[in-house]
């Protein structure tokens, strides 16, 4: 029997409703700052959709822009001002930044309680300590979707392919906290296919070859969450998983597009809501 689809758009819609109720219950209007260096104007599609959703949730959205020629000192100084501004609840650094700057390093300078993308030592360390703060959005979305299948994660064998700081590692830790037995794989792993085949829950966050994980890698009935995004040209994207063959074997599967992506966006606002509650 073909797998059931873990529909990211439907899950995102349900989360949006919860978020709306959560933001409405706050005693203040939170503010999200989109900080960018070298972006011509505020019209990039990503920022447009951030703004639209912020407004729908009753969140103030401010774009703070520095010119492409801004020095590292100027960027750090502006970031520190935003960190210290009590009117700012959350900050997103829009990537990429111009070549003379280091985006990853700059993002780590955002104050941890305002770093709603959660990619810094404090927020990542907090996951290890099981004291969740801002959780990396894609990892959180992947685990949310796996849980949405309704399959009992307690004691399940989870295999995560990919060990990046933003997806693979935090997703593994989150699954561990859901009582999965977790195996983390990467580009140097041996017997990848056999390991994948042992998974009750398979999360792929690779991004090198569209459809590299085929149906013969999947345990019958498994939950498959495909984080990968590979541009296959003509404006189309595919995931790490070969959907056609994998969906004949899996019990549950996320499509690409329409799986992890839409839920990731909601997780950003989930982190903002959590941050607002703490700051309140
Ligand atoms: P990354 O390049 O930082 O990490 C990729 C990981 O895959 C590495 O740990 C590497 O060891 C592993 N890997 C590479 N080739 C492999 C192979 N042949 N076999 C096994 N493991 C292999 O990437 P990332 O930032 O973690 O992103 C992973 C994918 O997820 C990308 O396609 C990215 O576009 C996508 N992504 C999606 C979202 C979303 O919202 N859906 C968000 C972030 C990233």
Short mmCIF file of C-alpha atoms and ligand atoms in Angstrom, two decimals:
data_model
loop_
_atom_site.label_atom_id
_atom_site.label_comp_id
_atom_site.label_asym_id
_atom_site.label_seq_id
_atom_site.Cartn_x
_atom_site.Cartn_y
_atom_site.Cartn_z
CA UNK A 1 0.00 0.00 0.00
CA UNK A 2 1.44 3.41 -0.88
CA UNK A 3 2.58 5.58 2.02
CA UNK A 4 0.41 8.20 3.62
CA UNK A 5 1.58 11.71 2.88
CA UNK A 6 2.86 13.92 5.69
CA UNK A 7 1.42 17.09 4.23
CA UNK A 8 3.58 20.01 5.36
CA UNK A 9 1.07 22.59 4.18
CA UNK A 10 -1.74 21.08 6.25
CA UNK A 11 0.48 20.73 9.32
CA UNK A 12 1.69 24.31 8.85
CA UNK A 13 -1.91 25.55 8.69
CA UNK A 14 -2.75 23.86 11.99
CA UNK A 15 0.38 25.32 13.62
CA UNK A 16 -0.53 28.78 12.28
CA UNK A 17 -3.83 28.59 14.13
CA UNK A 18 -2.08 27.68 17.37
CA UNK A 19 0.40 30.51 16.82
CA UNK A 20 -2.36 33.05 16.25
CA UNK A 21 -3.96 32.09 19.56
CA UNK A 22 -0.56 32.19 21.30
CA UNK A 23 0.37 35.64 20.01
CA UNK A 24 -3.12 37.00 20.77
CA UNK A 25 -2.70 35.95 24.40
CA UNK A 26 0.53 37.94 24.87
CA UNK A 27 0.40 41.13 26.91
CA UNK A 28 2.56 43.01 24.40
CA UNK A 29 3.08 43.18 20.65
CA UNK A 30 6.38 41.44 19.84
CA UNK A 31 8.71 42.80 17.22
CA UNK A 32 10.66 40.76 14.70
CA UNK A 33 13.64 42.47 13.08
CA UNK A 34 14.88 41.29 9.72
CA UNK A 35 18.49 42.47 9.60
CA UNK A 36 20.14 42.52 6.19
CA UNK A 37 23.38 43.76 4.71
CA UNK A 38 23.58 44.65 1.05
CA UNK A 39 19.99 43.89 0.14
CA UNK A 40 18.75 46.60 -2.25
CA UNK A 41 15.30 46.97 -0.78
CA UNK A 42 12.76 45.14 1.28
CA UNK A 43 11.23 43.34 -1.63
CA UNK A 44 12.93 39.95 -1.58
CA UNK A 45 10.30 37.25 -1.64
CA UNK A 46 11.53 35.72 1.61
CA UNK A 47 11.16 38.99 3.47
CA UNK A 48 7.81 39.66 1.86
CA UNK A 49 6.45 36.37 3.13
CA UNK A 50 8.00 36.92 6.58
CA UNK A 51 6.30 40.31 6.75
CA UNK A 52 2.97 38.97 5.58
CA UNK A 53 2.95 36.24 8.18
CA UNK A 54 4.17 38.56 10.95
CA UNK A 55 1.33 40.96 10.23
CA UNK A 56 -1.21 38.13 10.15
CA UNK A 57 -0.05 37.08 13.62
CA UNK A 58 -0.07 40.61 15.07
CA UNK A 59 3.72 40.79 15.19
CA UNK A 60 5.51 44.05 14.30
CA UNK A 61 8.01 43.48 11.48
CA UNK A 62 10.91 45.85 10.92
CA UNK A 63 13.56 45.67 8.22
CA UNK A 64 16.93 47.00 9.29
CA UNK A 65 19.29 47.36 6.36
CA UNK A 66 22.94 48.25 6.05
CA UNK A 67 24.58 48.93 2.67
CA UNK A 68 26.72 46.31 0.94
CA UNK A 69 29.81 48.37 1.79
CA UNK A 70 29.20 48.10 5.57
CA UNK A 71 32.27 46.95 7.49
CA UNK A 72 32.21 44.06 9.94
CA UNK A 73 32.54 46.60 12.78
CA UNK A 74 29.51 48.53 11.57
CA UNK A 75 27.44 45.36 11.25
CA UNK A 76 28.45 44.11 14.70
CA UNK A 77 27.74 47.51 16.23
CA UNK A 78 24.21 47.64 14.73
CA UNK A 79 23.59 44.06 15.83
CA UNK A 80 24.63 44.95 19.39
CA UNK A 81 22.18 47.88 19.37
CA UNK A 82 19.37 45.53 18.33
CA UNK A 83 20.44 43.01 20.98
CA UNK A 84 20.20 45.71 23.63
CA UNK A 85 16.92 47.21 22.42
CA UNK A 86 14.14 46.03 24.76
CA UNK A 87 11.60 46.73 21.99
CA UNK A 88 13.08 43.98 19.80
CA UNK A 89 11.86 40.44 20.54
CA UNK A 90 13.53 38.43 17.79
CA UNK A 91 16.20 39.00 15.14
CA UNK A 92 16.82 37.20 11.87
CA UNK A 93 20.02 37.85 9.95
CA UNK A 94 19.17 37.51 6.26
CA UNK A 95 21.70 35.35 4.46
CA UNK A 96 23.73 35.48 2.36
CA UNK A 97 25.69 38.52 3.50
CA UNK A 98 28.31 40.18 1.23
CA UNK A 99 31.51 38.16 0.70
CA UNK A 100 33.68 40.25 3.02
CA UNK A 101 31.48 39.26 5.98
CA UNK A 102 31.01 35.90 7.72
CA UNK A 103 27.28 35.24 8.00
CA UNK A 104 27.59 32.25 10.30
CA UNK A 105 29.78 34.18 12.75
CA UNK A 106 27.50 37.22 12.65
CA UNK A 107 24.38 35.12 13.32
CA UNK A 108 26.09 33.77 16.43
CA UNK A 109 26.40 37.34 17.75
CA UNK A 110 22.64 37.73 17.98
CA UNK A 111 21.65 37.60 21.65
CA UNK A 112 20.58 33.97 22.28
CA UNK A 113 17.11 34.90 23.59
CA UNK A 114 16.50 36.90 20.39
CA UNK A 115 18.17 34.46 18.01
CA UNK A 116 14.98 32.80 16.86
CA UNK A 117 16.79 30.68 14.26
CA UNK A 118 18.58 29.07 17.19
CA UNK A 119 21.94 28.57 15.53
CA UNK A 120 24.32 29.61 18.28
CA UNK A 121 26.22 27.91 21.07
CA UNK A 122 23.70 28.82 23.78
CA UNK A 123 20.58 27.63 21.96
CA UNK A 124 22.25 24.49 20.61
CA UNK A 125 23.80 23.77 24.01
CA UNK A 126 20.37 24.21 25.60
CA UNK A 127 19.10 21.27 23.53
CA UNK A 128 21.91 19.09 24.86
CA UNK A 129 20.91 20.16 28.38
CA UNK A 130 17.20 19.54 27.62
CA UNK A 131 16.47 23.15 28.52
CA UNK A 132 14.94 24.19 25.23
CA UNK A 133 15.15 27.80 24.12
CA UNK A 134 15.15 28.69 20.42
CA UNK A 135 15.32 25.41 18.51
CA UNK A 136 16.80 25.33 14.99
CA UNK A 137 13.68 25.63 12.86
CA UNK A 138 14.28 22.94 10.24
CA UNK A 139 15.27 20.31 12.80
CA UNK A 140 12.20 21.18 14.86
CA UNK A 141 10.00 20.95 11.75
CA UNK A 142 11.41 17.54 10.78
CA UNK A 143 10.69 16.09 14.21
CA UNK A 144 7.27 17.75 14.37
CA UNK A 145 6.36 16.06 11.07
CA UNK A 146 7.64 12.67 12.23
CA UNK A 147 5.53 13.02 15.40
CA UNK A 148 2.56 14.10 13.30
CA UNK A 149 2.48 10.64 11.70
CA UNK A 150 1.13 9.37 15.01
CA UNK A 151 3.74 6.58 15.02
CA UNK A 152 5.00 5.96 18.56
CA UNK A 153 8.50 7.44 18.73
CA UNK A 154 9.23 5.82 22.09
CA UNK A 155 11.98 3.29 21.51
CA UNK A 156 11.75 3.68 17.72
CA UNK A 157 14.93 3.33 15.68
CA UNK A 158 15.60 6.74 14.16
CA UNK A 159 18.27 7.26 11.54
CA UNK A 160 19.31 10.78 10.61
CA UNK A 161 21.44 11.18 7.49
CA UNK A 162 23.35 14.48 7.70
CA UNK A 163 25.20 15.92 10.67
CA UNK A 164 25.07 19.66 10.04
CA UNK A 165 24.75 22.07 12.94
CA UNK A 166 21.52 23.50 11.58
CA UNK A 167 19.65 20.30 10.74
CA UNK A 168 21.19 16.87 11.30
CA UNK A 169 22.70 17.29 14.77
CA UNK A 170 19.79 19.12 16.40
CA UNK A 171 17.25 16.77 14.73
CA UNK A 172 19.15 13.79 16.19
CA UNK A 173 19.11 15.33 19.67
CA UNK A 174 15.41 16.16 19.44
CA UNK A 175 14.63 12.58 18.39
CA UNK A 176 16.76 11.30 21.26
CA UNK A 177 14.65 13.39 23.62
CA UNK A 178 11.56 11.74 22.15
CA UNK A 179 13.10 8.44 23.33
CA UNK A 180 14.18 7.24 19.90
CA UNK A 181 17.31 5.15 19.54
CA UNK A 182 19.21 7.43 17.21
CA UNK A 183 21.88 6.68 14.63
CA UNK A 184 23.46 9.70 12.96
CA UNK A 185 25.02 9.15 9.52
CA UNK A 186 27.10 11.36 7.27
CA UNK A 187 29.21 11.37 4.13
CA UNK A 188 31.82 9.05 5.66
CA UNK A 189 29.32 6.50 6.99
CA UNK A 190 29.70 2.94 5.78
CA UNK A 191 26.75 0.70 4.87
CA UNK A 192 24.45 3.68 4.67
CA UNK A 193 21.71 1.77 2.89
CA UNK A 194 21.65 -1.02 5.48
CA UNK A 195 21.56 1.48 8.34
CA UNK A 196 18.77 3.44 6.66
CA UNK A 197 16.84 0.22 6.22
CA UNK A 198 16.85 -0.34 9.98
CA UNK A 199 15.02 2.94 10.56
CA UNK A 200 11.47 3.18 11.85
CA UNK A 201 11.98 6.92 11.39
CA UNK A 202 14.32 8.10 8.63
CA UNK A 203 15.28 11.77 8.41
CA UNK A 204 17.40 12.78 5.43
CA UNK A 205 19.22 16.13 5.43
CA UNK A 206 21.84 15.65 2.75
CA UNK A 207 21.26 17.88 -0.26
CA UNK A 208 23.78 16.40 -2.69
CA UNK A 209 21.79 14.27 -5.16
CA UNK A 210 18.08 14.37 -5.86
CA UNK A 211 16.43 11.04 -5.11
CA UNK A 212 19.56 9.29 -3.80
CA UNK A 213 17.53 7.47 -1.12
CA UNK A 214 15.47 4.96 -3.08
CA UNK A 215 12.72 2.58 -2.02
CA UNK A 216 15.19 -0.25 -1.34
CA UNK A 217 16.72 1.87 1.47
CA UNK A 218 13.42 2.04 3.33
CA UNK A 219 12.03 -0.28 5.98
CA UNK A 220 8.44 -1.20 5.14
CA UNK A 221 6.07 1.08 7.04
CA UNK A 222 8.80 3.58 8.09
CA UNK A 223 8.23 7.28 8.61
CA UNK A 224 10.36 9.15 6.05
CA UNK A 225 11.07 12.85 6.51
CA UNK A 226 12.94 14.39 3.60
CA UNK A 227 14.63 17.68 4.51
CA UNK A 228 16.80 17.88 1.41
CA UNK A 229 16.25 20.57 -1.19
CA UNK A 230 17.97 20.06 -4.52
CA UNK A 231 17.47 22.47 -7.39
CA UNK A 232 16.85 20.41 -10.51
CA UNK A 233 16.46 23.41 -12.81
CA UNK A 234 13.48 25.07 -14.46
CA UNK A 235 12.45 26.39 -11.05
CA UNK A 236 11.88 22.88 -9.68
CA UNK A 237 13.19 21.30 -6.50
CA UNK A 238 13.42 17.69 -5.34
CA UNK A 239 14.43 16.04 -2.09
CA UNK A 240 17.04 13.47 -1.05
CA UNK A 241 14.43 10.75 -1.31
CA UNK A 242 13.17 9.23 -4.53
CA UNK A 243 9.51 9.82 -3.75
CA UNK A 244 8.06 7.40 -6.30
CA UNK A 245 9.93 4.30 -5.13
CA UNK A 246 10.12 5.25 -1.42
CA UNK A 247 6.40 5.92 -1.15
CA UNK A 248 5.71 2.35 -2.27
CA UNK A 249 7.50 1.06 0.84
CA UNK A 250 7.23 3.72 3.56
CA UNK A 251 4.24 4.07 5.87
CA UNK A 252 4.49 7.85 5.94
CA UNK A 253 6.48 10.23 3.76
CA UNK A 254 6.96 13.96 3.30
CA UNK A 255 6.86 15.31 -0.27
CA UNK A 256 9.35 17.85 -1.63
CA UNK A 257 8.17 20.52 -2.11
CA UNK A 258 5.32 20.76 0.40
CA UNK A 259 6.80 18.78 3.29
CA UNK A 260 9.38 20.13 5.72
CA UNK A 261 9.62 23.59 4.08
CA UNK A 262 6.22 25.02 5.04
CA UNK A 263 6.54 23.71 8.62
CA UNK A 264 10.03 25.23 9.00
CA UNK A 265 8.61 28.71 8.44
CA UNK A 266 6.08 28.16 11.21
CA UNK A 267 8.80 27.01 13.59
CA UNK A 268 10.46 30.39 13.26
CA UNK A 269 7.32 32.00 14.66
CA UNK A 270 6.99 29.25 17.26
CA UNK A 271 10.46 30.25 18.48
CA UNK A 272 9.45 33.93 18.38
CA UNK A 273 6.37 33.17 20.48
CA UNK A 274 8.46 31.22 22.99
CA UNK A 275 11.01 34.06 23.09
CA UNK A 276 8.22 36.62 23.61
CA UNK A 277 6.80 34.61 26.52
CA UNK A 278 10.23 34.52 28.18
CA UNK A 279 10.81 38.24 27.57
CA UNK A 280 7.29 39.07 28.82
P1 LIG B 1 25.06 20.55 4.91
O1 LIG B 1 25.71 20.56 3.58
O2 LIG B 1 25.55 21.44 5.97
O3 LIG B 1 25.09 19.05 5.48
C1 LIG B 1 24.85 17.96 4.66
C2 LIG B 1 25.14 16.71 5.45
O4 LIG B 1 24.93 15.60 4.57
C3 LIG B 1 26.57 16.61 5.96
O5 LIG B 1 26.56 16.29 7.33
C4 LIG B 1 27.20 15.48 5.15
O6 LIG B 1 28.08 14.69 5.92
C5 LIG B 1 25.99 14.68 4.71
N1 LIG B 1 26.22 14.04 3.41
C6 LIG B 1 26.64 14.63 2.27
N2 LIG B 1 26.73 13.71 1.29
C7 LIG B 1 26.38 12.53 1.81
C8 LIG B 1 26.28 11.23 1.31
N3 LIG B 1 26.54 10.94 0.03
N4 LIG B 1 25.88 10.25 2.15
C9 LIG B 1 25.59 10.53 3.44
N5 LIG B 1 25.65 11.75 3.98
C10 LIG B 1 26.04 12.75 3.17
O7 LIG B 1 23.51 20.80 4.62
P2 LIG B 1 22.33 21.24 5.60
O8 LIG B 1 22.39 22.71 5.81
O9 LIG B 1 22.25 20.34 6.76
O10 LIG B 1 21.09 20.96 4.64
C11 LIG B 1 20.82 19.65 4.20
C12 LIG B 1 19.74 19.71 3.14
O11 LIG B 1 18.56 20.23 3.73
C13 LIG B 1 20.05 20.63 1.98
O12 LIG B 1 19.50 20.09 0.80
C14 LIG B 1 19.33 21.92 2.32
O13 LIG B 1 18.97 22.67 1.19
C15 LIG B 1 18.10 21.36 3.01
N6 LIG B 1 17.46 22.29 3.94
C16 LIG B 1 16.12 22.35 3.91
C17 LIG B 1 15.45 23.21 4.76
C18 LIG B 1 13.94 23.23 4.74
O14 LIG B 1 13.33 24.11 5.30
N7 LIG B 1 13.29 22.24 4.12
C19 LIG B 1 16.16 24.02 5.62
C20 LIG B 1 17.56 23.91 5.68
C21 LIG B 1 18.20 23.04 4.83
#
